[in-house]
PDB file of C-alpha atoms in Angstrom:
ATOM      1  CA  UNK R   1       0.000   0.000   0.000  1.00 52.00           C
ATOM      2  CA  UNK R   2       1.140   3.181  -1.034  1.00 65.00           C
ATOM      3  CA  UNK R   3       1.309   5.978   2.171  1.00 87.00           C
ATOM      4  CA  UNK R   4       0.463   9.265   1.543  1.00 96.00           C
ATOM      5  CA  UNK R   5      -3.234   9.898   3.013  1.00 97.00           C
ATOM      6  CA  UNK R   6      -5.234  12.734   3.128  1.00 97.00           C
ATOM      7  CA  UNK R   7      -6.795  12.599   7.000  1.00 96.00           C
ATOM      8  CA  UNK R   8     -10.451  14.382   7.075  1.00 94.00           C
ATOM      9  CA  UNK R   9     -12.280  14.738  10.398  1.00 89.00           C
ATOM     10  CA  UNK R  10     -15.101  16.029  11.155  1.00 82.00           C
ATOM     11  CA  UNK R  11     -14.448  17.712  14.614  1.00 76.00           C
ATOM     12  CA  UNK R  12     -18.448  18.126  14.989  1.00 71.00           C
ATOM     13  CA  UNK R  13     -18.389  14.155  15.364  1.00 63.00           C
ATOM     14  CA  UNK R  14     -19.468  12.875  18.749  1.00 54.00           C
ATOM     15  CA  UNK R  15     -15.775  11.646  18.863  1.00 61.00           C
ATOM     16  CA  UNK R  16     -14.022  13.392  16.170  1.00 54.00           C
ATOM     17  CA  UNK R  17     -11.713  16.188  18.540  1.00 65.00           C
ATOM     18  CA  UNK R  18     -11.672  14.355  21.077  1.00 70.00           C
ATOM     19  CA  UNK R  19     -10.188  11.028  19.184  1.00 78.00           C
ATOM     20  CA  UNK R  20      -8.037  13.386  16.599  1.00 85.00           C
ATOM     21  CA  UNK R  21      -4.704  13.034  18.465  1.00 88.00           C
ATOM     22  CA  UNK R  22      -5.393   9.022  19.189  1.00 90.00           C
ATOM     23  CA  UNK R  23      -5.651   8.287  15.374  1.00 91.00           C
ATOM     24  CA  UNK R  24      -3.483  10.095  13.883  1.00 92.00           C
ATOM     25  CA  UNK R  25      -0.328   8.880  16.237  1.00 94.00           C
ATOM     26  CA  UNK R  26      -2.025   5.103  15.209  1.00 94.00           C
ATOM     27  CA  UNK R  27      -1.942   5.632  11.717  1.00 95.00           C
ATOM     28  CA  UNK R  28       1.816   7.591  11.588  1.00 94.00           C
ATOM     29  CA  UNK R  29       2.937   4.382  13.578  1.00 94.00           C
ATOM     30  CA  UNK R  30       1.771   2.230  10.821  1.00 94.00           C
ATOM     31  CA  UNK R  31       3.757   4.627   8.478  1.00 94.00           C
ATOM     32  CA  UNK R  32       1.106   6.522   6.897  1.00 95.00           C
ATOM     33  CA  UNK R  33       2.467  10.145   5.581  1.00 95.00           C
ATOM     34  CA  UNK R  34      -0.251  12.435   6.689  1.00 96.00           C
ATOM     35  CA  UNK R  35      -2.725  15.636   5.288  1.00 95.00           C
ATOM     36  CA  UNK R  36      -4.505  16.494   8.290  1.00 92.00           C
ATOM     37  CA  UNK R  37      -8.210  18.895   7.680  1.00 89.00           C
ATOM     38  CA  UNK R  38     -10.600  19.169  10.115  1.00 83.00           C
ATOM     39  CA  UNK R  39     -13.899  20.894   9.504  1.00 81.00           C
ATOM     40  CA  UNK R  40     -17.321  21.730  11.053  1.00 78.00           C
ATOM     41  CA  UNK R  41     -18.979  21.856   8.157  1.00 81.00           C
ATOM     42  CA  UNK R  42     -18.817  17.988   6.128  1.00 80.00           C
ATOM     43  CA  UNK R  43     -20.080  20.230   3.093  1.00 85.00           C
ATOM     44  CA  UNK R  44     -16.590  20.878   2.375  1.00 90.00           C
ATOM     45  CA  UNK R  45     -15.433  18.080   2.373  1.00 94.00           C
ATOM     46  CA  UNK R  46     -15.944  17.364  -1.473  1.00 94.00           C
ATOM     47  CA  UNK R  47     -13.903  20.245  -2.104  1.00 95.00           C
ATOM     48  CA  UNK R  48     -10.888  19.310   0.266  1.00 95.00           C
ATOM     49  CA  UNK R  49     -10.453  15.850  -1.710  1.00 97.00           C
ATOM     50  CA  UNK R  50     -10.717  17.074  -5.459  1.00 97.00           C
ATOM     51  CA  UNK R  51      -8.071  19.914  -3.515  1.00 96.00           C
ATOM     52  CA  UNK R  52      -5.876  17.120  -2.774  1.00 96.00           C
ATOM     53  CA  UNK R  53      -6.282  14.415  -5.028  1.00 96.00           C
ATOM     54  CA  UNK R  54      -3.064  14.620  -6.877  1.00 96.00           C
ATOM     55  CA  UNK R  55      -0.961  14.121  -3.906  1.00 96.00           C
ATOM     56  CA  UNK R  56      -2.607  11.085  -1.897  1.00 97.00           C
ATOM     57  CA  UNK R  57      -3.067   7.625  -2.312  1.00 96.00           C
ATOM     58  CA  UNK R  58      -5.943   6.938  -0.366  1.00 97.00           C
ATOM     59  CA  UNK R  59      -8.630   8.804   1.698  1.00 98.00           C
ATOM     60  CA  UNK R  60      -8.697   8.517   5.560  1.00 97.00           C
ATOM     61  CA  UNK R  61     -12.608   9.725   7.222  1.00 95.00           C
ATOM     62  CA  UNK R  62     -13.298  10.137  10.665  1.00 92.00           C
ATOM     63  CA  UNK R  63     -16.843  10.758  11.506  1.00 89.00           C
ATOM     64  CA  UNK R  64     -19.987   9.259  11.486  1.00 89.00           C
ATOM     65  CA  UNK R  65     -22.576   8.155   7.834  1.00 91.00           C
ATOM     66  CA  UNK R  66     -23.259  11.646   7.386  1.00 88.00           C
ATOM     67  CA  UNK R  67     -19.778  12.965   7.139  1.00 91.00           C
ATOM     68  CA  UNK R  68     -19.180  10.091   4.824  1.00 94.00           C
ATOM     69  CA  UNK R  69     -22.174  10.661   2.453  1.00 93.00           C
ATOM     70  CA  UNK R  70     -20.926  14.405   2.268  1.00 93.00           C
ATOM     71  CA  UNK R  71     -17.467  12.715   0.671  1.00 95.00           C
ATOM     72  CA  UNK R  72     -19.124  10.474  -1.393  1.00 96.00           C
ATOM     73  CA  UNK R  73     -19.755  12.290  -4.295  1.00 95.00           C
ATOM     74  CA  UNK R  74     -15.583  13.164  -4.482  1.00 96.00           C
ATOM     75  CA  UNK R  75     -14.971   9.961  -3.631  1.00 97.00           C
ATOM     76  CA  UNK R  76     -16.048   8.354  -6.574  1.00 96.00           C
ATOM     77  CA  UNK R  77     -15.159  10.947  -8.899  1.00 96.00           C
ATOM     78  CA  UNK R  78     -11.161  10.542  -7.821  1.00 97.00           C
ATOM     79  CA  UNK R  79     -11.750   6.689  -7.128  1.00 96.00           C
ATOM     80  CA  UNK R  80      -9.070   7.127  -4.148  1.00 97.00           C
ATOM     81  CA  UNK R  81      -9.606   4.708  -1.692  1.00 97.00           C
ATOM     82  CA  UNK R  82     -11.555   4.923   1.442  1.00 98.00           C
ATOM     83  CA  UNK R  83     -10.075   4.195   4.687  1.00 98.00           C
ATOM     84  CA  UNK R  84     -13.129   4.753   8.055  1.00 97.00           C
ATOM     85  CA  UNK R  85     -12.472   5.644  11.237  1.00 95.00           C
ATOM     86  CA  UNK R  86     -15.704   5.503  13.334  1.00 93.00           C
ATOM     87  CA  UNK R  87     -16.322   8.533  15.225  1.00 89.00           C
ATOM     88  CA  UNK R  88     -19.828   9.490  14.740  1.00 85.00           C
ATOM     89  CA  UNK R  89     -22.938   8.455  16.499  1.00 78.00           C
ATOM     90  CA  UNK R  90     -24.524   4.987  15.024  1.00 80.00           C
ATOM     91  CA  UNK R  91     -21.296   4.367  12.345  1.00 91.00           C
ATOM     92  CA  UNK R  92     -23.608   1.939  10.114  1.00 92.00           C
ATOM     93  CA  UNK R  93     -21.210   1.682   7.373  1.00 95.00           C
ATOM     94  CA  UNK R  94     -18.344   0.911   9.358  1.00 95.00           C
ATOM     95  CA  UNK R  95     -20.914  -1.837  11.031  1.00 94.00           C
ATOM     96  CA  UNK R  96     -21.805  -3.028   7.732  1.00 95.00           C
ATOM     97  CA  UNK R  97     -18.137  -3.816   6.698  1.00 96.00           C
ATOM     98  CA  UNK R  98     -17.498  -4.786  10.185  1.00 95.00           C
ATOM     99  CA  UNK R  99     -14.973  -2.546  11.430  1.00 96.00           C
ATOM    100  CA  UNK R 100     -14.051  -2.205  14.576  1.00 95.00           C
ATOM    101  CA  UNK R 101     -15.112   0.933  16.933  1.00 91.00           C
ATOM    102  CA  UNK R 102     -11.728   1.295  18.240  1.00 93.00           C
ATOM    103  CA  UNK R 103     -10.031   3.778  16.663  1.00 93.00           C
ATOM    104  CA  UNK R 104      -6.478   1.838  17.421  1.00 94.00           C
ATOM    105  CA  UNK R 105      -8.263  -1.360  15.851  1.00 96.00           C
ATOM    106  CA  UNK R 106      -9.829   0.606  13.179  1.00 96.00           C
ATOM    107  CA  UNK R 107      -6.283   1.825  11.983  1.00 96.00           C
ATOM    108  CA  UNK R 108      -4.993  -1.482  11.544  1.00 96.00           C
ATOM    109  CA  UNK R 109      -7.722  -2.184   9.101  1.00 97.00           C
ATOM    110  CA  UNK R 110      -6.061   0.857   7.187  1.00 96.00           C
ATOM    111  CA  UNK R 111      -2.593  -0.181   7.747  1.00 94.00           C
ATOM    112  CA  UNK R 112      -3.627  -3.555   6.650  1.00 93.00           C
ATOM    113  CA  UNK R 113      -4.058  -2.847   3.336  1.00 90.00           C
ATOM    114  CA  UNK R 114      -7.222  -5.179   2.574  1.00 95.00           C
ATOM    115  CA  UNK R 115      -9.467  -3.912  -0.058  1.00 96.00           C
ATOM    116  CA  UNK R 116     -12.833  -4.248  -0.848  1.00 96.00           C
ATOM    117  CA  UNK R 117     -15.057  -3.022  -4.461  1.00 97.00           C
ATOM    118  CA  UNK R 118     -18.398  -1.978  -2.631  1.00 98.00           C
ATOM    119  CA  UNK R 119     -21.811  -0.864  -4.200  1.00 98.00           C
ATOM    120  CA  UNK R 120     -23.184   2.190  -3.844  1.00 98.00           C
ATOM    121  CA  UNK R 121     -26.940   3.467  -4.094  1.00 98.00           C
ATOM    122  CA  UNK R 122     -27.891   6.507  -6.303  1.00 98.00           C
ATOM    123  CA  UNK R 123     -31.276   8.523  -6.096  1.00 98.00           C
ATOM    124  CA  UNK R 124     -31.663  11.552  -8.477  1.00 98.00           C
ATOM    125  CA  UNK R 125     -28.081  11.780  -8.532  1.00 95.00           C
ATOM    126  CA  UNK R 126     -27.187  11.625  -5.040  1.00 95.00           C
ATOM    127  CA  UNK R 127     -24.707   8.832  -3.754  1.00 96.00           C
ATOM    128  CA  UNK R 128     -25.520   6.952  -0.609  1.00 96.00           C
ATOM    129  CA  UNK R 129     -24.027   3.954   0.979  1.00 96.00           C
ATOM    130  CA  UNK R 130     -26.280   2.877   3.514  1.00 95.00           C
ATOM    131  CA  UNK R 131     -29.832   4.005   3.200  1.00 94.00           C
ATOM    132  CA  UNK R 132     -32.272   6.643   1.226  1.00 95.00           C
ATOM    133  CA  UNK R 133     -35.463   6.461   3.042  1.00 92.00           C
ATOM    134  CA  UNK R 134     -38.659   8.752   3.334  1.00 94.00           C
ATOM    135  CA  UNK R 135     -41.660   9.402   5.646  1.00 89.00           C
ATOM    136  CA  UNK R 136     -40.756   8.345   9.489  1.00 84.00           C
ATOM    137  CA  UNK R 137     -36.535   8.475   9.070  1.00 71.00           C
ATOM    138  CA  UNK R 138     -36.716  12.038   7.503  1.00 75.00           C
ATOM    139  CA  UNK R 139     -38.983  13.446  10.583  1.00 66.00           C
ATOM    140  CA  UNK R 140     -36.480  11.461  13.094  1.00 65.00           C
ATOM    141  CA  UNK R 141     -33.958  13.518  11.106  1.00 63.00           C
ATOM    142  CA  UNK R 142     -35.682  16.839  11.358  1.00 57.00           C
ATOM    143  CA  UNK R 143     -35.925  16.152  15.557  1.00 56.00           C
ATOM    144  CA  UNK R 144     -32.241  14.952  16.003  1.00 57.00           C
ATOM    145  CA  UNK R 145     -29.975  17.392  17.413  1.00 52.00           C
ATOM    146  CA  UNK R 146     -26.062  17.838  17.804  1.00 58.00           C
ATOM    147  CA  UNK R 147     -27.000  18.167  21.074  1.00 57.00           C
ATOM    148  CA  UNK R 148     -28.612  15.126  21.362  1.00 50.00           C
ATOM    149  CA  UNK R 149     -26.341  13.224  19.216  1.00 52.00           C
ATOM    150  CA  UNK R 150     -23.742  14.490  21.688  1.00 56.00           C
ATOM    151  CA  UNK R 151     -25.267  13.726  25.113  1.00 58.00           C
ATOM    152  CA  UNK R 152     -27.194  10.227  23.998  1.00 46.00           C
ATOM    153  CA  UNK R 153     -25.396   8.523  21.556  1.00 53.00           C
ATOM    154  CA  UNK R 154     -26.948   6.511  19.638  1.00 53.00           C
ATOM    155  CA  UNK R 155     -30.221   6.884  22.095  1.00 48.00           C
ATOM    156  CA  UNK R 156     -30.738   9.556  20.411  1.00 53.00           C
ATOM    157  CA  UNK R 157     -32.318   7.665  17.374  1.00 53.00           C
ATOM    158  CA  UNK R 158     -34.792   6.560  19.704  1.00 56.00           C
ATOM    159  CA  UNK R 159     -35.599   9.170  21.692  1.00 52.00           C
ATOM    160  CA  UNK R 160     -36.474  10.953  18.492  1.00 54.00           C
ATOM    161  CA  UNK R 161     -38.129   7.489  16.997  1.00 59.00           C
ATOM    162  CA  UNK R 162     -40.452   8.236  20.170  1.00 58.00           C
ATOM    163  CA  UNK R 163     -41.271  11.282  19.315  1.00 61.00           C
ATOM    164  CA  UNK R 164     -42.264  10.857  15.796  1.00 61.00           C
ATOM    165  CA  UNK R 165     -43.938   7.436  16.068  1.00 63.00           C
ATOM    166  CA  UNK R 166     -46.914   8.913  17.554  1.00 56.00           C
ATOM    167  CA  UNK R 167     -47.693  11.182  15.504  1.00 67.00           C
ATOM    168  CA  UNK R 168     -47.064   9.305  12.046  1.00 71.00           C
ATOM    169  CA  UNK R 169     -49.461   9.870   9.155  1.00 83.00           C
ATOM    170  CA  UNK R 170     -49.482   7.628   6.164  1.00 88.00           C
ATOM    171  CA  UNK R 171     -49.134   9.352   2.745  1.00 92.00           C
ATOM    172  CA  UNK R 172     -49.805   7.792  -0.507  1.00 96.00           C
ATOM    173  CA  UNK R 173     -47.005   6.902  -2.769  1.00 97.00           C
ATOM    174  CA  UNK R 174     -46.379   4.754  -5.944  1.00 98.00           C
ATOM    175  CA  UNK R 175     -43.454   2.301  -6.513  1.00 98.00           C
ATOM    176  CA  UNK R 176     -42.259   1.364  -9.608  1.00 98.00           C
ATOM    177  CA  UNK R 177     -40.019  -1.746  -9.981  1.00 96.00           C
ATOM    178  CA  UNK R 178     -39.454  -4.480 -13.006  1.00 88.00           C
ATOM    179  CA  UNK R 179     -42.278  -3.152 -14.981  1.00 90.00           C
ATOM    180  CA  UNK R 180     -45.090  -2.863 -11.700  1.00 93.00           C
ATOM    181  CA  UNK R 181     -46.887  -0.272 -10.582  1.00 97.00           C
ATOM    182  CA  UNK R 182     -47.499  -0.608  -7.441  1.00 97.00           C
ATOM    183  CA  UNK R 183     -50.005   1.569  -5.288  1.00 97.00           C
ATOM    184  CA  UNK R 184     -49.401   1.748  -1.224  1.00 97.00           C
ATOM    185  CA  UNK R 185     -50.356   3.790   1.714  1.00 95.00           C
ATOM    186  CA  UNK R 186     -47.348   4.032   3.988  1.00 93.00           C
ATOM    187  CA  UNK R 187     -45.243   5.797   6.939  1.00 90.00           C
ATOM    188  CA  UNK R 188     -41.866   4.793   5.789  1.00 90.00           C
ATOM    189  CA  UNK R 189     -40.338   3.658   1.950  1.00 95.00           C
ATOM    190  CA  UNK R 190     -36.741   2.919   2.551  1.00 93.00           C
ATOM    191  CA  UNK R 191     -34.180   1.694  -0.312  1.00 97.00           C
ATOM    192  CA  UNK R 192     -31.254   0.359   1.019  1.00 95.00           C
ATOM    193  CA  UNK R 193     -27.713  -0.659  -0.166  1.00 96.00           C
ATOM    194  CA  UNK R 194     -25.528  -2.187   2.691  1.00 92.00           C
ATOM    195  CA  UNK R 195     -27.316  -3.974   5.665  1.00 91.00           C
ATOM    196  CA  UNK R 196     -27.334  -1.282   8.654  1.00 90.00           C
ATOM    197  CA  UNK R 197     -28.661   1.925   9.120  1.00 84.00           C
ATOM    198  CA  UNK R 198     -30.403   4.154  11.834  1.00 79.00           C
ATOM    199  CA  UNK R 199     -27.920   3.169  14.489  1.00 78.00           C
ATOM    200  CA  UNK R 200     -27.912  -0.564  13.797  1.00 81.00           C
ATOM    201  CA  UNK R 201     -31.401  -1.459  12.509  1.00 82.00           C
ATOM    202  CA  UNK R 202     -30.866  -3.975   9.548  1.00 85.00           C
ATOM    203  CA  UNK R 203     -32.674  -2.918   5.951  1.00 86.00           C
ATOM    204  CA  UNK R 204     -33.660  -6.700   5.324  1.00 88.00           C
ATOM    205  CA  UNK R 205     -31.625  -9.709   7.060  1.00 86.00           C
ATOM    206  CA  UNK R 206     -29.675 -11.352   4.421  1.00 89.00           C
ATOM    207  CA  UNK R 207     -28.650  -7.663   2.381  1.00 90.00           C
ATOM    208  CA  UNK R 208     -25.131  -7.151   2.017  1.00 92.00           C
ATOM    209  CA  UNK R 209     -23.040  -4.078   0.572  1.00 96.00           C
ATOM    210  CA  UNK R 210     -21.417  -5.847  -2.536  1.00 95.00           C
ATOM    211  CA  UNK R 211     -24.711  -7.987  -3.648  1.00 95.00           C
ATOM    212  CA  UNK R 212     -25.518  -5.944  -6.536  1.00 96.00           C
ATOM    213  CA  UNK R 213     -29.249  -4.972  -4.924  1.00 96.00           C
ATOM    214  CA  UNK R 214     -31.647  -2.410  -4.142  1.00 97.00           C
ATOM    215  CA  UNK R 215     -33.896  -4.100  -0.994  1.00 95.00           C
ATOM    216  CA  UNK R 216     -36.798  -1.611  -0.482  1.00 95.00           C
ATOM    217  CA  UNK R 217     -39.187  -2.045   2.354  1.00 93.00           C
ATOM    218  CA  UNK R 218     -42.847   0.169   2.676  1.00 94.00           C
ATOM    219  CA  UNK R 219     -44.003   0.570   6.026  1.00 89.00           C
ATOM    220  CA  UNK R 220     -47.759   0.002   5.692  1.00 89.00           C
ATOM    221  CA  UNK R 221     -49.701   0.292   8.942  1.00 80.00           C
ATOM    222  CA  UNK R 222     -52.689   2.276   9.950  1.00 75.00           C
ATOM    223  CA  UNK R 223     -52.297   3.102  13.093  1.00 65.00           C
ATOM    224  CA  UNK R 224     -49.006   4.430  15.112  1.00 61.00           C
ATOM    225  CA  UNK R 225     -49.691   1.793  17.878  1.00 59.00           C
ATOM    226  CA  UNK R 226     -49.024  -0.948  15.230  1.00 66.00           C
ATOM    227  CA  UNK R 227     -44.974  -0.115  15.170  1.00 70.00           C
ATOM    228  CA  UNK R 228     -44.093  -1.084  18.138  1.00 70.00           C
ATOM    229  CA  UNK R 229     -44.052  -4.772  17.681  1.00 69.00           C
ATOM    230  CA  UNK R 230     -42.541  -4.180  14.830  1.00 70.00           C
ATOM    231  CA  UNK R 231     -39.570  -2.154  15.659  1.00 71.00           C
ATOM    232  CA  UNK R 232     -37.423  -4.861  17.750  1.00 71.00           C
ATOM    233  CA  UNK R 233     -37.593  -6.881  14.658  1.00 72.00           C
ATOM    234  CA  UNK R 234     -35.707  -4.660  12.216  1.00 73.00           C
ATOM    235  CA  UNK R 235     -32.236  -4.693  14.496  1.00 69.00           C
ATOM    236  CA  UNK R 236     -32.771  -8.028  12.396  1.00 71.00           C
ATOM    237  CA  UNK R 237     -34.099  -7.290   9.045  1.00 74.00           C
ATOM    238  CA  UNK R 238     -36.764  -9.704  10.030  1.00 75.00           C
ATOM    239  CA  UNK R 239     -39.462  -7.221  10.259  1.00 78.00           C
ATOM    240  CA  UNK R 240     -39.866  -7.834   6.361  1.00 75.00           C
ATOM    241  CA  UNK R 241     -42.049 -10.864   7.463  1.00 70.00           C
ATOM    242  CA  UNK R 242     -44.955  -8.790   9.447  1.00 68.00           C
ATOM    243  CA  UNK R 243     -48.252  -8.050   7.898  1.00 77.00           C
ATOM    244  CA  UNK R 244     -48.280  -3.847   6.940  1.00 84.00           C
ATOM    245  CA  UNK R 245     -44.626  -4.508   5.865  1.00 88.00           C
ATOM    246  CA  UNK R 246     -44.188  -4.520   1.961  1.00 93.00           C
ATOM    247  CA  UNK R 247     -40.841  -6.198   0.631  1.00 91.00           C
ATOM    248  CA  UNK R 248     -39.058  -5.465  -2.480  1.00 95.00           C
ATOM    249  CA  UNK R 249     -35.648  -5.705  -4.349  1.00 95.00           C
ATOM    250  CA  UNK R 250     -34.218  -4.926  -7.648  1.00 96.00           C
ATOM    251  CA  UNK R 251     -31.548  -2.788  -9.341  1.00 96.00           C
ATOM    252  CA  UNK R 252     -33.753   0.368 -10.549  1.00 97.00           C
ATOM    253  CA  UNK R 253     -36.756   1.612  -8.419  1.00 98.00           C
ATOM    254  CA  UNK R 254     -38.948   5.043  -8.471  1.00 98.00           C
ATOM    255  CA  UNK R 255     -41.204   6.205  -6.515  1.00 98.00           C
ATOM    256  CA  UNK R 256     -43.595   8.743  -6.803  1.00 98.00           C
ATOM    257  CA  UNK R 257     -45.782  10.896  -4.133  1.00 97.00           C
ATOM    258  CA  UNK R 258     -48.253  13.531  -4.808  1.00 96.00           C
ATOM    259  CA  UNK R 259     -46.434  16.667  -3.400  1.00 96.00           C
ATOM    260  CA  UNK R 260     -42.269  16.463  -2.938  1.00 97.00           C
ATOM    261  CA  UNK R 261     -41.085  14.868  -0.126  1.00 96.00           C
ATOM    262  CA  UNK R 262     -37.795  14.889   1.383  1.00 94.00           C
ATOM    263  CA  UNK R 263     -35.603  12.195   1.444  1.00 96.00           C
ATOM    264  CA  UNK R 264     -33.206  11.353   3.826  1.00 92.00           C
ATOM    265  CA  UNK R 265     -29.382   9.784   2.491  1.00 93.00           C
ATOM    266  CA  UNK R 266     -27.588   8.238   4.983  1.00 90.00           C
ATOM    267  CA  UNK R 267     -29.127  10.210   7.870  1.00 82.00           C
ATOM    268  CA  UNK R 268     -28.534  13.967   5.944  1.00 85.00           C
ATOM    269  CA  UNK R 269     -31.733  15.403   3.931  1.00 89.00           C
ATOM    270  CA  UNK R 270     -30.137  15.678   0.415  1.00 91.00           C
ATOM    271  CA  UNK R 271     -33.274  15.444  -2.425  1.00 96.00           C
ATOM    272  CA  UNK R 272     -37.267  15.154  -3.086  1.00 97.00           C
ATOM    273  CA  UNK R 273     -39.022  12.871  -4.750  1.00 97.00           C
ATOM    274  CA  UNK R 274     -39.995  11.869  -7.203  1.00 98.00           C
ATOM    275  CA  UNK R 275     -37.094   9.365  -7.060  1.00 98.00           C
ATOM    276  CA  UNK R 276     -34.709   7.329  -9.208  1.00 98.00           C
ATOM    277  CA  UNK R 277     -33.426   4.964  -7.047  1.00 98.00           C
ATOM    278  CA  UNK R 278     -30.185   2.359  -8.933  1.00 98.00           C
ATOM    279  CA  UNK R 279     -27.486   0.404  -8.016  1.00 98.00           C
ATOM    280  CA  UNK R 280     -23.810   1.121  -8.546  1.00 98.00           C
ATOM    281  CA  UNK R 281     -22.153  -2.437  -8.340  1.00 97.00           C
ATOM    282  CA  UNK R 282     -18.415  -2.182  -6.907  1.00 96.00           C
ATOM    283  CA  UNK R 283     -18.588   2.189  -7.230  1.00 96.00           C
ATOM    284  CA  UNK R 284     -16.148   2.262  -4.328  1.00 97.00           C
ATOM    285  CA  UNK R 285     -12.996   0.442  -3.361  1.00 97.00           C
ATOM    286  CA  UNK R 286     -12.600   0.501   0.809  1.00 98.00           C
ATOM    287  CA  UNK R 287     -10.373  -1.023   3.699  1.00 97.00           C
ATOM    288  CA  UNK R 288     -12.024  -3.686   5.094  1.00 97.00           C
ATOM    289  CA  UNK R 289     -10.934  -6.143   8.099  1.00 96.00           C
ATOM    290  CA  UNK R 290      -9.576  -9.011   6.120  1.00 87.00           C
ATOM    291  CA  UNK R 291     -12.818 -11.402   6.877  1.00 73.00           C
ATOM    292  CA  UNK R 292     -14.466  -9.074   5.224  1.00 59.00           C
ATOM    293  CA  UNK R 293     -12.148  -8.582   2.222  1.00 55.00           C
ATOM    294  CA  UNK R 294     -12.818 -12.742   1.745  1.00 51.00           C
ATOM    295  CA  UNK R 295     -16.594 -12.720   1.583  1.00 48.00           C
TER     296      UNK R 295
END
């Protein structure tokens, strides 16, 4: 593995200033040459790596899936690899490819060298690794705060869940997929691309971040109360097999609502539908534990 690596944190991460010195003494020990930018503002981070491009061999991100989706977009477009360091609040990509929380640990996986080609989802445009979802996970966006972020953890999600639950309305939307048009009342359409999102709830229990897939679920109840049987079952996937729940995969989806809605990518509000929804197979190439790298 080459060693020149352009280090991005963002310090606003529930761990990011306070784990800054930690990693980058790991990852100089395991003879990485260093760029070191921190920001408050993940924004700018697609500027930062077409800035630097020309001088790195790989891409090191600390923070959490919404620093990560702010990178994506550069990522791709210099295909420099991606090395994570997990210092936001839920870290569902870095779950999905099973790395390791500690930052020390975490740095290995870097210093490693293992690579992986990942997939990436795409709606109207907009790269996202884990999750693009609408209805309930936008509104638990709209009520999550730094604050909270900072003080909970990954409570947070469902103190905010909480909040929103009761006070769900379903909307009417259509889905399009393989040629069907299908008609549903729901609270929640999610597409996902790897397994975990939403601090560790699972998108459908066998999904998997290289298997060339959409899986799209519809959350079809009537009645708020109605969730919250529901709810332990997607830290599995498994809530797929309830009644209200509508199951899908494919490679292209759209969906369509009556008035824009917002749409939530990896935890950050990014577009509106109506949506294109595709697969990317192997967009990205990442450092992965080396189980991982085998699968």
């Amino acid at each position: 593995m080459k060693n020149r690596a352009l280090l991005l944190v963002n310090s606003q991460a529930r761990k990011g200033e306070k784990r800054l010195p930690e990693a980058i003494r790991c990852l100089e020990e395991l003879g990485l040459v260093l760029i070191q930018e921190t920001t408050q503002k993940p924004q700018d981070l697609y500027e930062m790596i077409l800035r630097y491009q020309q001088e790195v061999d790989l891409i090191i991100i600390g923070g959490g899936d919404g620093t990560l989706n702010a990178a994506v977009d550069a990522l791709v477009e210099t295909r420099l690899p991606l090395g994570i360091l997990p210092l936001g609040t839920a870290n569902d990509l870095a779950r999905t490819l099973k790395i390791p929380n500690s930052i020390p640990e975490a740095c290995k996986v870097i210093g490693k060298g293992e690579i992986a080609r990942i997939d990436l989802g795409e709606v109207n445009g907009k790269h996202f690794f884990n999750v693009a979802s609408l209805g309930l996970s936008v509104q638990i966006t709209e009520k999550l705060t730094k604050e909270a972020k900072q003080r909970w953890g990954i409570f947070a999600y469902a103190i905010a869940a909480v909040k929103v639950i009761w006070e769900s309305r379903p909307f009417s939307a259509e889905i399009r997929i393989d040629g069907q048009s299908i008609q549903v009342k729901t609270v929640q359409i999610a597409v996902g691309n790897g397994r975990y999102y939403g601090g560790g709830m699972a998108v459908v229990h066998d999904a998997s971040i290289d298997d060339r897939r959409l899986d799209l679920y519809s959350l079809e109840i009537r009645h708020w109360w109605q969730i919250i049987p529901i709810i332990p079952t997607m830290r599995q996937g498994r809530h797929i097999h309830w009644s209200g729940v509508r199951s899908l995969s494919g490679e292209h989806i759209e969906v369509y609502t009556r008035k824009p809605r917002p749409i939530n990518t990896d935890g950050e509000i990014t577009t509106y539908t109506p949506a294109q929804f595709r697969v990317l197979p192997q967009s990205l190439s990442v450092f992965v534990p080396s189980e991982t790298s085998d699968q």
